[in-house]
mmCIF file of C-alpha atoms in Angstrom:
data_model
loop_
_atom_site.group_PDB
_atom_site.id
_atom_site.type_symbol
_atom_site.label_atom_id
_atom_site.label_comp_id
_atom_site.label_asym_id
_atom_site.label_seq_id
_atom_site.Cartn_x
_atom_site.Cartn_y
_atom_site.Cartn_z
ATOM 1 C CA MET M 193 3.294 19.713 -152.187
ATOM 2 C CA ILE M 194 3.265 16.218 -150.741
ATOM 3 C CA ILE M 195 -0.336 15.595 -151.769
ATOM 4 C CA THR M 196 -2.770 17.279 -154.132
ATOM 5 C CA VAL M 197 -6.486 17.899 -153.659
ATOM 6 C CA GLU M 198 -7.184 15.127 -156.181
ATOM 7 C CA GLU M 199 -4.986 12.638 -154.287
ATOM 8 C CA PHE M 200 -6.677 13.708 -151.045
ATOM 9 C CA LYS M 201 -10.055 12.769 -152.534
ATOM 10 C CA GLU M 202 -8.698 9.543 -154.074
ATOM 11 C CA LEU M 203 -7.695 8.422 -150.572
ATOM 12 C CA GLY M 204 -11.378 8.613 -149.595
ATOM 13 C CA PHE M 205 -11.422 11.975 -147.825
ATOM 14 C CA GLU M 206 -14.262 14.368 -148.585
ATOM 15 C CA CYS M 207 -14.202 18.066 -149.333
ATOM 16 C CA ALA M 208 -16.942 20.233 -150.791
ATOM 17 C CA GLU M 209 -15.982 22.113 -153.944
ATOM 18 C CA ALA M 210 -16.595 25.383 -152.109
ATOM 19 C CA ASP M 211 -13.923 24.409 -149.554
ATOM 20 C CA GLU M 212 -11.190 23.327 -152.005
ATOM 21 C CA ASP M 213 -9.241 26.596 -151.628
ATOM 22 C CA ARG M 214 -9.338 26.150 -147.869
ATOM 23 C CA LEU M 215 -8.245 22.515 -148.311
ATOM 24 C CA GLU M 216 -5.189 23.584 -150.324
ATOM 25 C CA SER M 217 -4.220 25.885 -147.463
ATOM 26 C CA CYS M 218 -4.714 23.029 -144.983
ATOM 27 C CA ILE M 219 -2.568 20.715 -147.118
ATOM 28 C CA LYS M 220 0.259 23.272 -147.114
ATOM 29 C CA ARG M 221 -0.021 23.670 -143.331
ATOM 30 C CA ALA M 222 -0.132 19.887 -142.895
ATOM 31 C CA GLU M 223 3.056 19.570 -144.929
ATOM 32 C CA ALA M 224 4.768 22.175 -142.748
ATOM 33 C CA ALA M 225 3.651 20.360 -139.590
ATOM 34 C CA LEU M 226 4.820 16.975 -140.913
ATOM 35 C CA ASN M 227 8.172 18.443 -141.947
ATOM 36 C CA ALA M 228 8.586 19.807 -138.433
ATOM 37 C CA LEU M 229 7.664 16.451 -136.876
ATOM 38 C CA SER M 230 10.048 14.589 -139.159
ATOM 39 C CA ARG M 231 12.866 17.101 -138.757
ATOM 40 C CA GLY M 232 12.851 17.700 -142.500
ATOM 41 C CA THR M 233 13.250 14.063 -143.555
ATOM 42 C CA LEU M 234 10.009 13.713 -145.549
ATOM 43 C CA ASN M 235 11.541 14.202 -148.994
ATOM 44 C CA SER M 236 14.353 11.725 -148.396
ATOM 45 C CA ALA M 237 11.952 9.176 -146.889
ATOM 46 C CA MET M 238 9.590 9.565 -149.849
ATOM 47 C CA ALA M 239 12.488 9.025 -152.269
ATOM 48 C CA GLN M 240 13.554 5.780 -150.551
ATOM 49 C CA CYS M 241 10.583 3.683 -151.615
ATOM 50 C CA GLU M 242 7.007 3.855 -152.846
ATOM 51 C CA SER M 243 5.534 2.477 -149.636
ATOM 52 C CA ASN M 244 7.131 5.287 -147.611
ATOM 53 C CA ALA M 245 5.829 7.858 -150.081
ATOM 54 C CA PHE M 246 2.314 6.405 -149.852
ATOM 55 C CA MET M 247 2.337 6.397 -146.039
ATOM 56 C CA ILE M 248 3.557 10.006 -145.961
ATOM 57 C CA LYS M 249 0.806 11.006 -148.418
ATOM 58 C CA GLN M 250 -1.722 9.295 -146.152
ATOM 59 C CA ALA M 251 -0.318 11.111 -143.117
ATOM 60 C CA ALA M 252 -0.554 14.432 -144.961
ATOM 61 C CA ALA M 253 -4.154 13.665 -145.922
ATOM 62 C CA PHE M 254 -5.128 12.780 -142.340
ATOM 63 C CA GLU M 255 -3.470 15.938 -141.002
ATOM 64 C CA ALA M 256 -5.035 18.142 -143.702
ATOM 65 C CA ASP M 257 -8.442 16.579 -142.992
ATOM 66 C CA ALA M 258 -8.064 17.290 -139.271
ATOM 67 C CA LEU M 259 -7.065 20.902 -139.998
ATOM 68 C CA LEU M 260 -9.950 21.371 -142.438
ATOM 69 C CA LYS M 261 -12.508 19.956 -140.007
ATOM 70 C CA SER M 262 -11.115 22.170 -137.256
ATOM 71 C CA GLU M 263 -11.423 25.273 -139.432
ATOM 72 C CA LEU M 264 -14.946 24.414 -140.555
ATOM 73 C CA SER M 265 -16.115 23.713 -137.006
ATOM 74 C CA GLU M 266 -14.589 26.971 -135.749
ATOM 75 C CA GLN M 267 -16.327 28.839 -138.536
ATOM 76 C CA THR M 268 -19.741 27.515 -137.514
ATOM 77 C CA GLU M 269 -19.239 27.466 -133.736
ATOM 78 C CA ASN M 270 -17.710 30.897 -133.246
ATOM 79 C CA VAL M 271 -20.389 32.983 -134.921
ATOM 80 C CA GLU M 272 -23.363 34.128 -132.912
ATOM 81 C CA ARG M 273 -26.300 36.050 -134.358
ATOM 82 C CA VAL M 274 -27.601 38.835 -132.143
ATOM 83 C CA SER M 275 -30.944 40.541 -132.796
ATOM 84 C CA LEU M 276 -32.042 43.861 -131.320
ATOM 85 C CA GLY M 277 -35.504 44.650 -132.627
ATOM 86 C CA ASP M 278 -35.241 44.959 -136.413
ATOM 87 C CA PHE M 279 -31.456 45.119 -136.260
ATOM 88 C CA SER M 280 -29.349 41.951 -136.241
ATOM 89 C CA TYR M 281 -25.650 41.275 -136.494
ATOM 90 C CA SER M 282 -23.162 38.461 -136.116
ATOM 91 C CA CYS M 283 -20.295 38.404 -133.679
ATOM 92 C CA SER M 284 -17.424 36.018 -133.191
ATOM 93 C CA ASN M 285 -17.025 34.032 -129.999
ATOM 94 C CA SER M 286 -13.332 33.260 -129.934
ATOM 95 C CA GLY M 287 -13.179 30.970 -126.951
ATOM 96 C CA GLY M 288 -10.073 29.376 -125.535
ATOM 97 C CA SER M 289 -7.231 29.116 -127.968
ATOM 98 C CA GLN M 290 -4.631 26.422 -127.671
ATOM 99 C CA GLY M 291 -1.891 28.986 -128.124
ATOM 100 C CA GLY M 292 -0.119 27.437 -131.107
ATOM 101 C CA VAL M 293 -0.227 23.850 -129.883
ATOM 102 C CA ILE M 294 -0.424 21.412 -132.780
ATOM 103 C CA ASP M 295 -2.482 18.351 -131.957
ATOM 104 C CA VAL M 296 -1.298 15.627 -134.304
ATOM 105 C CA PRO M 297 -3.711 12.716 -134.765
ATOM 106 C CA GLU M 298 -2.360 9.347 -133.646
ATOM 107 C CA THR M 299 -2.863 7.966 -137.156
ATOM 108 C CA VAL M 300 -0.469 10.600 -138.530
ATOM 109 C CA ARG M 301 2.167 9.695 -135.942
ATOM 110 C CA LYS M 302 1.894 6.000 -136.719
ATOM 111 C CA LEU M 303 2.134 6.544 -140.483
ATOM 112 C CA LEU M 304 5.201 8.787 -140.131
ATOM 113 C CA CYS M 305 6.793 6.293 -137.742
ATOM 114 C CA ALA M 306 6.163 3.434 -140.180
ATOM 115 C CA ALA M 307 7.753 5.519 -142.946
ATOM 116 C CA GLY M 308 10.793 5.979 -140.702
ATOM 117 C CA CYS M 309 10.538 9.726 -140.302
ATOM 118 C CA PHE M 310 8.821 10.504 -136.983
ATOM 119 C CA TYR M 311 10.994 11.740 -134.177
ATOM 120 C CA GLY M 312 8.371 13.307 -131.920
ATOM 121 C CA ALA M 313 7.923 12.799 -128.212
ATOM 122 C CA GLY M 314 6.528 9.432 -127.305
ATOM 123 C CA SER M 315 8.178 7.626 -130.201
ATOM 124 C CA LEU M 316 11.445 7.064 -128.370
ATOM 125 C CA GLU M 317 12.196 4.051 -126.243
ATOM 126 C CA VAL M 318 14.786 3.781 -123.506
ATOM 127 C CA ILE M 319 16.617 0.471 -123.339
ATOM 128 C CA GLU M 320 18.761 -0.430 -120.314
#
């Protein structure tokens, strides 16, 4: 993994102990997303110099934090308690899904670009 739970916390991000398993899953998903954005160049960029490695770790932390917050907000927003007399139950309100679209925070893009491994849309410039 690019970053551990301990490194995530050392960078100033917060995670409740009860959510650490979920955070590990988010870190793995963040790494997959960053590898896709960088076209698989993360490992080579991290090996080039310490500053690249640190920026990539920061990008992974920001992405994992965004994924964790998204999961936690979905967990609380999508559950509705329904009561019928003495009987009550919870149901899920799965509203509009983004259909697999990954929204990458701008901070993550900038960190990957600074580390020399971001090739996503919007990072290219046309020169005449």
